[in-house]
Coordinates of C-alpha atoms in Angstrom, one line a residue:
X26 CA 69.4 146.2 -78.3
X27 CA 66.5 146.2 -80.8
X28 CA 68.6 144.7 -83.8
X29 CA 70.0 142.0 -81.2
X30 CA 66.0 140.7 -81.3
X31 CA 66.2 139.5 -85.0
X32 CA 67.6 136.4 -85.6
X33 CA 69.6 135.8 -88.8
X34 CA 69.4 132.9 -91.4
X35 CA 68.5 128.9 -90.0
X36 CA 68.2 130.8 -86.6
X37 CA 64.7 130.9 -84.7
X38 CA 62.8 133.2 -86.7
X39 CA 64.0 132.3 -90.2
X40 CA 66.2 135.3 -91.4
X41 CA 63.9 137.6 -89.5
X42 CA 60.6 136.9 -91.1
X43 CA 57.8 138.0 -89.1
X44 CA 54.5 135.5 -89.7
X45 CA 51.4 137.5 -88.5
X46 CA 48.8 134.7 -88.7
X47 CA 46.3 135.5 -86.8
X48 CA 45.9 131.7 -86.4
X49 CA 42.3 131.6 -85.1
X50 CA 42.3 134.9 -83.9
X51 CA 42.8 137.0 -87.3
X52 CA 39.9 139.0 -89.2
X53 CA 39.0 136.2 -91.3
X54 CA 37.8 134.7 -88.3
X55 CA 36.6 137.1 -86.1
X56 CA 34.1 138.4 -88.8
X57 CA 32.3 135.2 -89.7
X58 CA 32.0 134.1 -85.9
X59 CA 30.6 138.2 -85.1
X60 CA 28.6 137.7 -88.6
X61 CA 26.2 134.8 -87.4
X62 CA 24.6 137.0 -84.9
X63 CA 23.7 139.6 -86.8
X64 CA 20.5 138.1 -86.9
X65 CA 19.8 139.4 -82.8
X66 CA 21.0 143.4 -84.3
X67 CA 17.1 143.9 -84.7
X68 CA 16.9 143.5 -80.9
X69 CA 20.2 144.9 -79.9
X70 CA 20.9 148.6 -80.0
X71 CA 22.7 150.3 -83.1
X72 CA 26.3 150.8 -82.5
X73 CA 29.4 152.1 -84.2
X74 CA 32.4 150.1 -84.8
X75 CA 35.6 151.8 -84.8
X76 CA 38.3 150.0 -86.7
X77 CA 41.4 149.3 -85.0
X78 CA 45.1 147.2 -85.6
X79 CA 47.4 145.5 -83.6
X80 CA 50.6 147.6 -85.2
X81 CA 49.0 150.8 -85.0
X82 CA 48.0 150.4 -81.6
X83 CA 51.6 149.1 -80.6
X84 CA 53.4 152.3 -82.1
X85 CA 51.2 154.7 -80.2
X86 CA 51.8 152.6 -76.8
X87 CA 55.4 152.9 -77.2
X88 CA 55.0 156.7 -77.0
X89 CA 52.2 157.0 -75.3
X90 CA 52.3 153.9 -72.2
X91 CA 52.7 155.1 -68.4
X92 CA 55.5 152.7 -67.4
X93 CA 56.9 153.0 -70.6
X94 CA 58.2 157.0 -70.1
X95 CA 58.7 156.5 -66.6
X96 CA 61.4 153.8 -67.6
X97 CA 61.9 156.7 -70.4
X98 CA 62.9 159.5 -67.8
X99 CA 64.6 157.1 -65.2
X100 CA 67.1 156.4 -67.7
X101 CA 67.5 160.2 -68.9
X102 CA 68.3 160.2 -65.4
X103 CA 71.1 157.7 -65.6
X104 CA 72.7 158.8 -68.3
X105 CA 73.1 162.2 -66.8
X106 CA 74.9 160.8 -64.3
X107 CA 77.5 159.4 -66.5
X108 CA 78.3 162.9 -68.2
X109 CA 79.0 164.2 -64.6
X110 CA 81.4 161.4 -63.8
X111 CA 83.5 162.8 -66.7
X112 CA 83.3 166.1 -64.8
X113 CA 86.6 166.2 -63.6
X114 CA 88.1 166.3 -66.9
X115 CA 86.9 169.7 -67.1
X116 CA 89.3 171.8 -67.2
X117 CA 89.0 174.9 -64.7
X118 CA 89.5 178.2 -66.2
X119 CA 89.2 181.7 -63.7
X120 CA 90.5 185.3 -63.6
X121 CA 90.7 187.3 -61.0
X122 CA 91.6 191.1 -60.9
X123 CA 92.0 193.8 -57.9
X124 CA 91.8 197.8 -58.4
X125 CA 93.3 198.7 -54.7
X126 CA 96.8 197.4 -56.0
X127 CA 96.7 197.3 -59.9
X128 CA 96.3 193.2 -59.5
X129 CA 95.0 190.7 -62.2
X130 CA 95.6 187.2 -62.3
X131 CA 94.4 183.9 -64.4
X132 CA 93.9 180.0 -63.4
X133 CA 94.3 177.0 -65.5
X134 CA 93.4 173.5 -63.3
X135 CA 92.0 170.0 -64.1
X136 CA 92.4 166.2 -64.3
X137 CA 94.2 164.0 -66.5
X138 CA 93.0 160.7 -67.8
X139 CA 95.8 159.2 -65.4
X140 CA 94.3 160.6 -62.3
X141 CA 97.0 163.2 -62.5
X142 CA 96.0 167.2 -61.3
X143 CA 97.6 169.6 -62.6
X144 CA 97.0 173.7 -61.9
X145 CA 98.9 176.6 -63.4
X146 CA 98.8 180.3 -62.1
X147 CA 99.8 183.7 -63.5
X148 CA 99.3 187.1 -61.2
X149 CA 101.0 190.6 -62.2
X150 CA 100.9 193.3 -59.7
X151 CA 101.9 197.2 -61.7
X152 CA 102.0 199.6 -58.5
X153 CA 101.6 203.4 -59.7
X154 CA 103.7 204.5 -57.1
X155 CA 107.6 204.3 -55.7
X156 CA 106.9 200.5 -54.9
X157 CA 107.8 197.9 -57.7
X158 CA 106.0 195.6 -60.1
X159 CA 105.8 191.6 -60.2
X160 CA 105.2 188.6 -62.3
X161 CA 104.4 185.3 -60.9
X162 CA 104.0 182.5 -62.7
X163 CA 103.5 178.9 -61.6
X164 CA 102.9 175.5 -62.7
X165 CA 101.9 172.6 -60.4
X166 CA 101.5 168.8 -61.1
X167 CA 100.7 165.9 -58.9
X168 CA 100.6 162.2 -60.4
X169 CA 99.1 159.3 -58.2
X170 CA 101.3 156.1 -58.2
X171 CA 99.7 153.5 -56.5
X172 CA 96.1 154.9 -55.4
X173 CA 94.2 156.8 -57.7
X174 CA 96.2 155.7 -61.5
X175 CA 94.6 155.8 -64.5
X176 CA 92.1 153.2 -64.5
X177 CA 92.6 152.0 -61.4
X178 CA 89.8 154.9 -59.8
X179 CA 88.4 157.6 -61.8
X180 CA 88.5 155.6 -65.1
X181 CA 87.0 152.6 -63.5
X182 CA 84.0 154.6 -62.0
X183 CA 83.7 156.3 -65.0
X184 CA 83.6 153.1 -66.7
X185 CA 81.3 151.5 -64.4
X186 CA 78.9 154.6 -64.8
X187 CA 78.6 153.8 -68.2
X188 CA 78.1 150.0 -67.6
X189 CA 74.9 151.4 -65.7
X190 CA 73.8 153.3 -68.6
X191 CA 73.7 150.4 -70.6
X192 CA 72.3 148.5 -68.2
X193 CA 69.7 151.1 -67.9
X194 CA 68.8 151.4 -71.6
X195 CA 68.8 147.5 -71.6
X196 CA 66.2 147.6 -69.1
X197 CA 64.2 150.3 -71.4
X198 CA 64.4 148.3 -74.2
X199 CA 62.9 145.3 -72.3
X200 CA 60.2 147.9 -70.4
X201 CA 59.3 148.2 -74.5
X202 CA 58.8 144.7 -75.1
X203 CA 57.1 144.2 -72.1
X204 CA 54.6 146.9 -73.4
X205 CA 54.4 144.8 -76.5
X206 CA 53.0 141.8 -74.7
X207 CA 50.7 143.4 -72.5
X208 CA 49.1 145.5 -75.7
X209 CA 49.0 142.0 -77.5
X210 CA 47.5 140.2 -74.1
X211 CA 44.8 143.0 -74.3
X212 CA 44.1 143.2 -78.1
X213 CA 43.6 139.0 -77.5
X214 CA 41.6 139.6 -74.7
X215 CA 39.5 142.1 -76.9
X216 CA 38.9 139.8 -79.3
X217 CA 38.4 136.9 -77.3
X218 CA 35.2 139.2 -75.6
X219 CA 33.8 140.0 -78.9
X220 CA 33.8 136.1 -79.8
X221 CA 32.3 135.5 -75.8
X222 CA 29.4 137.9 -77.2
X223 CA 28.5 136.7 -80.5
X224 CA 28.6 133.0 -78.6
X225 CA 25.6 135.1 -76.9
X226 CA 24.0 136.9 -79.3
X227 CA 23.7 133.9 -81.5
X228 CA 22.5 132.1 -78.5
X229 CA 19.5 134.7 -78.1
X230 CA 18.6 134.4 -81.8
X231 CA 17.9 130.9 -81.3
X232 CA 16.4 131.3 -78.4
X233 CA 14.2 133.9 -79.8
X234 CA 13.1 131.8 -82.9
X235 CA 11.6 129.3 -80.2
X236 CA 9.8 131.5 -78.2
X237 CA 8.6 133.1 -81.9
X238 CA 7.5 129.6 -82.5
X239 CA 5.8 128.9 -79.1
X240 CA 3.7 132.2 -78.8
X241 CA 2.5 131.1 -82.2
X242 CA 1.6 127.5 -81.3
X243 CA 0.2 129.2 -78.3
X244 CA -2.1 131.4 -80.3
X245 CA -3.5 128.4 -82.1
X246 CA -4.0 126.7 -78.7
X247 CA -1.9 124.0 -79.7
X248 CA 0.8 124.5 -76.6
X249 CA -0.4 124.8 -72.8
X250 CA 0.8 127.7 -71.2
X251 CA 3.6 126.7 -69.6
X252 CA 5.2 125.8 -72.9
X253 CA 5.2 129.6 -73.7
X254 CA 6.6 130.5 -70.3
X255 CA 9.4 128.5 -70.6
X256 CA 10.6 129.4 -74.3
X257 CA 9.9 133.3 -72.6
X258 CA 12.2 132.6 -69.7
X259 CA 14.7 130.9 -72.3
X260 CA 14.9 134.5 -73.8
X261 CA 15.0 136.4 -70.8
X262 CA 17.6 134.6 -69.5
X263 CA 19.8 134.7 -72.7
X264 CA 19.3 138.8 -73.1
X265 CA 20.7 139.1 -69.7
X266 CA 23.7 136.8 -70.7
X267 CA 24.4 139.1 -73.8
X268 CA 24.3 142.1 -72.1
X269 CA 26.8 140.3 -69.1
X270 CA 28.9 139.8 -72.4
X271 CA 28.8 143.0 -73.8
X272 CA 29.8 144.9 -70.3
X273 CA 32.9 142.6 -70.3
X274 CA 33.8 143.9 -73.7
X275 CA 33.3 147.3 -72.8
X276 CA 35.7 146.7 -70.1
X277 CA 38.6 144.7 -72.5
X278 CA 38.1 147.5 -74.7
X279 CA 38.7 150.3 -71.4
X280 CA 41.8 148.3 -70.4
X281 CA 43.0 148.3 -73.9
X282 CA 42.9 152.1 -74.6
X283 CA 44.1 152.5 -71.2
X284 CA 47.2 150.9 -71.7
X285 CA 48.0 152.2 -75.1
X286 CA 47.2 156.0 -75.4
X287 CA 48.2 156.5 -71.0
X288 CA 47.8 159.9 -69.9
X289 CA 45.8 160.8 -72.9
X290 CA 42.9 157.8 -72.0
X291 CA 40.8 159.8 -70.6
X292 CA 40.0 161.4 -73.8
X293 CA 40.4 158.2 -76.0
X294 CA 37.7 156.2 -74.3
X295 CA 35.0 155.3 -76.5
X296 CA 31.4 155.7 -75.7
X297 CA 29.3 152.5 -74.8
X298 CA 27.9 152.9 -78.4
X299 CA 30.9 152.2 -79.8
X300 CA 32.5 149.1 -80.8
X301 CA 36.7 148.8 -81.2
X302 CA 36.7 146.2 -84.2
X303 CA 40.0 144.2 -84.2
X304 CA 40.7 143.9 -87.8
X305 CA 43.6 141.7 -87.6
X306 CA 45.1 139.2 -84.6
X307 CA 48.0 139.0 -82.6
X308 CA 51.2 138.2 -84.6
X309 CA 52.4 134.2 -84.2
X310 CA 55.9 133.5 -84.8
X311 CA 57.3 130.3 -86.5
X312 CA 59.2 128.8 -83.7
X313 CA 62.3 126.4 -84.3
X314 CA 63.5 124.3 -81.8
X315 CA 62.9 124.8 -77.9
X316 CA 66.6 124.8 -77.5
X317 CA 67.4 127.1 -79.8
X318 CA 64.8 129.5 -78.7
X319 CA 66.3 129.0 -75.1
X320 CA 69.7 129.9 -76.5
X321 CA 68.3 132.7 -78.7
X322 CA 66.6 134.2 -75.1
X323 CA 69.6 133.8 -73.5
X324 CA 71.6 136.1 -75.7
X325 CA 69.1 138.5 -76.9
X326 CA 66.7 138.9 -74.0
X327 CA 67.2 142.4 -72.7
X328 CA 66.3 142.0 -69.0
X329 CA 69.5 139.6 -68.8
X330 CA 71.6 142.1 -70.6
X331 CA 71.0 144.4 -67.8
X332 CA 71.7 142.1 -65.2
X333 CA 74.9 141.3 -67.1
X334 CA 75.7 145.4 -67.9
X335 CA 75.3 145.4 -63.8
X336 CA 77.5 142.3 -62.7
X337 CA 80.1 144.7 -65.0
X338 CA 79.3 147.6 -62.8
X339 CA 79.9 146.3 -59.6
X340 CA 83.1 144.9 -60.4
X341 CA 84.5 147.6 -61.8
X342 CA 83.0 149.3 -58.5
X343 CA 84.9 146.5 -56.3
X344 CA 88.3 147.3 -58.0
X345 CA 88.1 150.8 -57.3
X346 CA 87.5 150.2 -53.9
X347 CA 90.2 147.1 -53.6
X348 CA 92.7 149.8 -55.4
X349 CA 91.6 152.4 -52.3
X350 CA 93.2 150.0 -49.9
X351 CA 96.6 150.7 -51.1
X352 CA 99.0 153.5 -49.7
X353 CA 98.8 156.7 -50.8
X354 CA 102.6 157.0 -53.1
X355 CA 102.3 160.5 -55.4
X356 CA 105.0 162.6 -57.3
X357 CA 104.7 166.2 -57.0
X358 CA 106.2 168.7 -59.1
X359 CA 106.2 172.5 -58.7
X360 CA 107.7 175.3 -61.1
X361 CA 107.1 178.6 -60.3
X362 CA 109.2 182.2 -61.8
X363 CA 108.5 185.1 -60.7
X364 CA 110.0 188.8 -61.7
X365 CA 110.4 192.5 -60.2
X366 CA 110.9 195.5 -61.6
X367 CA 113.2 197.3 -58.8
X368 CA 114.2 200.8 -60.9
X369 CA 113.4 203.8 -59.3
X370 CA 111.6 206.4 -61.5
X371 CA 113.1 209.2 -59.9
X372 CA 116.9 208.6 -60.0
X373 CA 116.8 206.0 -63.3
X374 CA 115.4 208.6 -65.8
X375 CA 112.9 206.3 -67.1
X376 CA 115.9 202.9 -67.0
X377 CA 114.1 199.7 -66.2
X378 CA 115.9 196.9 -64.1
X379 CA 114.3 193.5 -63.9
X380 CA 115.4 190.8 -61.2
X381 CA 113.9 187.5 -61.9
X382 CA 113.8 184.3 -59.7
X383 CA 113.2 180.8 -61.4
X384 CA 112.3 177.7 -58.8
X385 CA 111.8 173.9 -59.4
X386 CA 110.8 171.4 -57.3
X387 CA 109.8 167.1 -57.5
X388 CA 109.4 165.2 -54.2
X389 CA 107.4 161.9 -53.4
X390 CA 104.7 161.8 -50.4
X391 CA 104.1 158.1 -48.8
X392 CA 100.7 157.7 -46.3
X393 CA 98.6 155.0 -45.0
X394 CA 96.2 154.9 -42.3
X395 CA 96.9 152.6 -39.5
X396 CA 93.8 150.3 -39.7
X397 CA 91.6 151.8 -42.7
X398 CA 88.4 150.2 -41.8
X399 CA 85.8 152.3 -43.5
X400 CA 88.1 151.8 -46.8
X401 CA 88.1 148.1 -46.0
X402 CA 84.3 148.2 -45.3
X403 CA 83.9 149.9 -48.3
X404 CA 85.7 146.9 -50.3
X405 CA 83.8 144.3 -48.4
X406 CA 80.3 145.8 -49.6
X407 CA 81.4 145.5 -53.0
X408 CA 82.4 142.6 -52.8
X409 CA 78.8 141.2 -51.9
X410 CA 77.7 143.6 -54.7
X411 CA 80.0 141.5 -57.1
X412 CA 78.1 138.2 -55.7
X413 CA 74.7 139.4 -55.6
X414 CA 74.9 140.8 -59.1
X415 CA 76.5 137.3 -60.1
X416 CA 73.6 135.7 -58.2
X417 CA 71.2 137.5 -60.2
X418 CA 72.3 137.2 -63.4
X419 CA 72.2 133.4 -62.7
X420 CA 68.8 133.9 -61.8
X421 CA 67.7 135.9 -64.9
X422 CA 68.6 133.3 -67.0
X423 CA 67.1 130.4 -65.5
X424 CA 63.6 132.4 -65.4
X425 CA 64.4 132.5 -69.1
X426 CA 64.8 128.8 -69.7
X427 CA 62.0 128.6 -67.2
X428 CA 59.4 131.0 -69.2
X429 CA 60.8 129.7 -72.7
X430 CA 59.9 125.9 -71.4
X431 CA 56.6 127.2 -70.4
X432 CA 55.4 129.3 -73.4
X433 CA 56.4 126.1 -75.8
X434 CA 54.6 124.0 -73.6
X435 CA 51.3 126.1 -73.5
X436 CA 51.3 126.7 -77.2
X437 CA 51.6 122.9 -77.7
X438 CA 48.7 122.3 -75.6
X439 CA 46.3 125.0 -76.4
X440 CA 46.8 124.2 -79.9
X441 CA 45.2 121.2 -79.4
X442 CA 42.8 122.4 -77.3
X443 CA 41.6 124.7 -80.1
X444 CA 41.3 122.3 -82.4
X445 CA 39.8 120.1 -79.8
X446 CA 36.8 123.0 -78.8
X447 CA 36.5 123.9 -82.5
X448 CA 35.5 120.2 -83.0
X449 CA 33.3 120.4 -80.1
X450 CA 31.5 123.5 -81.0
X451 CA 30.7 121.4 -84.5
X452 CA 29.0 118.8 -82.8
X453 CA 27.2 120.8 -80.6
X454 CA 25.7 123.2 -83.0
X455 CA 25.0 119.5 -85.6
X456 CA 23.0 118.3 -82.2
X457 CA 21.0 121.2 -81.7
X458 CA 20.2 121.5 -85.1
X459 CA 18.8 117.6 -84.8
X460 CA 17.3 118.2 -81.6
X461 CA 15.2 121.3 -82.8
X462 CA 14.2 119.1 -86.0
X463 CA 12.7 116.6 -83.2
X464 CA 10.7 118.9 -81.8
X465 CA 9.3 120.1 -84.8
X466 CA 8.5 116.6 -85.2
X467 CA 7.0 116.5 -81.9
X468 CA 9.7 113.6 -80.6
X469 CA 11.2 115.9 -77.7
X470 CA 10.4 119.1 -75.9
X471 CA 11.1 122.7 -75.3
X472 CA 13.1 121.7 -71.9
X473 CA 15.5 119.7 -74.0
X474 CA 15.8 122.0 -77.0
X475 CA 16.8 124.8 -74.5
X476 CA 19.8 122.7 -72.4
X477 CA 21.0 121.8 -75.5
X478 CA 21.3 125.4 -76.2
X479 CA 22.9 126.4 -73.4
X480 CA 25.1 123.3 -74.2
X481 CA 25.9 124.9 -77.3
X482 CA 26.8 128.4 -76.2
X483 CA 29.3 126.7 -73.0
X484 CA 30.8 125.0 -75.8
X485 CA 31.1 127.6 -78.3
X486 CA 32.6 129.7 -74.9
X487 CA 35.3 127.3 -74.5
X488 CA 36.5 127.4 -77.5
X489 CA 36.8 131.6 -77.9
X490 CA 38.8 130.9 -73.9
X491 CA 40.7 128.1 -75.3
X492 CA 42.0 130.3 -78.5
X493 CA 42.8 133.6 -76.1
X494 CA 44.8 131.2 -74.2
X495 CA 46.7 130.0 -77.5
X496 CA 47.1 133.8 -78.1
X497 CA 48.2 134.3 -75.1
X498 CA 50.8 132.1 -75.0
X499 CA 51.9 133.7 -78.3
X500 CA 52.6 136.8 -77.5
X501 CA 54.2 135.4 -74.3
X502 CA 56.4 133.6 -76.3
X503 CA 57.5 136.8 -78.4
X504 CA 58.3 138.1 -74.9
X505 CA 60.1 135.5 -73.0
X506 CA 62.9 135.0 -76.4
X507 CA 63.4 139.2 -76.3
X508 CA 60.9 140.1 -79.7
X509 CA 59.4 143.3 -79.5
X510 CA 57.5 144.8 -82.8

C-alpha cells in the first residue's frame, strides 16, 4: 500500500517529489522569532534545549505509537486466521499398531482443492499361532457435485479470508498514516507554543525597559508614584503571562513525546528545564488540482481500500452461503483388497497359500432438507453484509471528497490569514515603537504605551495561531489524499 501513496509524473505530487518547506513554520523562522527574546533570558531561568526533527520523530512513532502496534497485533491476528482456513488441505497422516494381536496399520486423509475428501487405509494382522494372517488395503474418495465444488465453498472462504487480510493490512497502513498526522499536528502544535512564548517573553522585555525607565524617572522625582506602579503592574502582569506560556509548552511537548516514543514515555519525558527545539517544520506538499487530489484520494487512500478489500469479502461470503442452498449431489468411490494367508503350518511343511479379495465400488447420494431455513437465514445475512459493506464503501469515499474539499479550502484561507497576521504584527510592533518615541517626548502616557503592548503581543498571538492552523491543515491534507512519510 505504501508505493500506491506516490504519485508518478504530471500527477499530484510531481513524480513523487516531497517539498518540506516549513513555510512559516521551518527553523529559519522559528529561530529569529525565539531569538528576539533573548533579551528577558537574564530574568528567565537557564534551560537546556534538546534538538529534535520531524522525520526522526516520525520513524520512532511508527515503532514505538500505542494504536499503532495494537493495529500491528490485530492484524497478526488476521492473518493467522487465513493460514488456518487453508487447514483442510493438510493432509492427515497416522499409524496405529496393537501388540495383543500382532496388528499395525497406517492412514493417509485430506481435502482436495475441489472440495473432494479422499482417505486411504492399510492394516496387516501376522497371528503367531494356528489362526491366519491379513492384508487390508483401502482407498476412499468422495467428490461434491453441486454443494461444496471447488470454489463454490472452501475456496471462496478461503478466498474471502484473504480478502480480510488485505483489508486488514490496508487498515494498518492507514493506522500509519494516521500516526503521521497526529505526530505532525503535535510537532506544529510544539512549535506554534514556542512562538506563543517568545510573543511573551518579548512582551516582558518591553515591558521591563518601561518600568526600568520609570523607577528611574521616579528616583529623580520626575514621575508621581502612581506612574511607577503602573509600569510595575505592567511587568507583573506580563511574567505571569510568560510563565502561562511556558506551561502550555511544557504540555505540547508532554503530548508530543507521548505519542511518539508510547510505552517507553514515561522514561522519555523531559524535565521542566528542558526545552524540545523543533529544528525544522512540518513538511508541505505542492498540491495540483482539487480534482485531481480527489481522484488521487480515491485510489490511493488506504481506509477505502479496506472498505473495498471488505465489500470483496462479504460477497465471496454470500456465494458460499447462496451455493449452501443447493442439494446435497456427491460421487463416492470405494476400493478396498484385502488378502489371507490360510496354510496350515502343521500339515503344509512350511507351503504358503494366499486368497485375496479385490472390491470396487461408485454410487451417487442425493439430499435436501425440506425447508432449510437456517441455511436460508444464513444467505439472507449475507446478503445485508453484501449491502452494508457496499453502503460503506460509498460512504468512505464521499468523507474523502468531503475531507479533500475541506483541507484545500483551509489551506487557501489560512494562507491568507498568515500573510494577513504577519502584516498585522508589522504594524503593530511600527506603532509601538512610535508610541514609546511619544512618550519619551512626553506627548502620551504609560497607560497608552502599555495597551499598545498588549495590542502588540494579541497580534503577534494571532499570527503564531493563524500559521498552526495553515500547518495544520497541511499535514491534514497529506492525510486525507493517503501520504504517509
Amino acid at each position: 500500500m505504501g508505493s500506491s501513496n506516490n504519485l508518478r509524473s504530471g500527477s499530484l505530487f510531481n513524480a513523487g517529489r516531497r517539498v518540506r518547506v516549513a513555510f512559516s513554520l521551518s527553523i529559519s523562522v522559528l529561530i529569529p522569532v525565539i531569538g528576539r527574546a533573548q533579551a528577558a533570558a537574564a530574568s528567565q531561568p537557564k534551560i537546556d534545549t534538546m534538538a529534535t526533527r520531524f522525520d526522526d520523530l516520525v520513524r520512532v512513532a511508527l515503532a514505538e505509537n500505542l494504536r499503532l502496534r495494537l493495529v500491528t497485533a490485530e492484524t497478526r491476528g488476521i492473518k493467522s486466521e487465513a493460514r488456518a482456513a487453508r487447514s483442510p488441505f493438510d493432509p492427515l497422516l497416522g499409524v496405529s499398531a496393537s501388540s495383543g494381536d500382532q496388528r499395525f496399520g497406517a492412514l493417509v486423509a485430506g481435502v482436495l482443492p475441489t472440495g473432494a475428501e479422499y482417505a486411504g487405509t492399510y492394516a496387516r494382522t501376522s497371528q503367531s499361532g494356528f489362526l491366519p494372517g491379513a492384508n487390508i488395503f483401502q482407498a476412499a474418495f468422495r467428490q461434491p457435485i453441486l454443494r461444496g465444488f471447488g470454489f463454490a465453498s472452501l475456496r471462496n472462504t478461503i478466498r474471502s479470508t484473504d480478502e480480510a487480510v488485505a483489508a486488514a493490512e490496508s487498515r494498518l497502513a492507514q493506522a500509519r498514516i494516521d500516526i503521521v498526522a497526529v505526530v505532525g499536528t503535535l510537532y506544529a502544535r510544539l512549535i506554534e507554543s514556542h512562538q506563543q512564548e517568545a510573543v511573551h517573553a518579548r512582551s516582558l522585555v518591553r515591558a521591563e525597559e518601561l518600568g526600568a525607565a520609570y523607577d528611574e524617572l521616579r528616583r529623580l522625582d520626575k514621575i508621581t508614584e502612581v506612574d511607577l506602579i503602573t509600569a510595575q503592574l505592567g511587568v507583573t502582569t506580563r511574567r505571569g503571562e510568560l510563565l502561562s506560556a511556558r506551561r502550555t509548552r511544557q504540555e505540547a511537548q508532554d503530548n508530543l513525546v507521548a505519542a511518539v516514543y508510547g510505552a517507553r514515555a514515561s522514561a522519555r519525558f523531559p524535565s521542566d528545564a528542558v526545552v524540545l527545539m523543533p529544528q525544522d517544520g512540518v513538511p508541505v506538499i505542492a498540491a495540483a488540482s482539487l480534482d485531481e487530489a480527489m481522484a488521487a484520494a480515491i485510489a490511493n487512500r488506504a481506509d477505502v481500500e479496506a472498505a473495498r478489500r471488505q465489500l470483496a469479502q462479504v460477497r465471496l461470503l454470500e456465494s458460499v452461503a447462496r451455493n449452501a442452498l443447493l442439494p446435497s449431489l456427491d460421487f463416492s468411490a470405494l476400493l478396498s483388497n484385502s488378502r489371507s494367508d490360510v496354510s496350515n503350518p502343521l500339515t503344509d511343511f512350511g507351503e504358503r497359500a494366499i486368497a485375496g479379495k479385490t472390491m470396487a465400488r461408485v454410487g451417487l447420494s442425493l439430499s435436501q432438507p425440506l425447508l432449510n431455513i437456517g441455511r436460508s437465514a444464513d444467505r439472507e445475512r449475507a446478503a445485508a453484509a453484501v449491502e452494508y459493506a457496499r453502503v460503506a464503501l460509498s460512504d468512505a469515499e464521499n468523507v474523502v471528497g468531503v475531507e479533500v474539499r475541506a483541507a484545500y479550502r483551509d489551506i487557501t484561507t489560512d494562507r491568507e490569514l498568515v500573510r494577513l497576521a504577519a502584516e498585522s504584527s508589522e504594524l503593530a510592533r511600527r506603532q509601538y515603537d512610535g508610541e514609546r518615541a511619544r512618550l519619551d517626548l512626553g506627548l502620551t502616557d504609560i497607560f497608552r504605551v502599555l495597551q499598545v503592548n498588549d495590542q502588540v503581543a494579541k497580534v503577534e498571538q494571532l499570527e503564531a495561531s493563524a500559521r498552526l492552523s495553515l500547518a495544520t491543515a497541511y499535514t491534514r491534507l497529506r492525510a486525507v489524499i493517503g501520504m504517509g512519510m
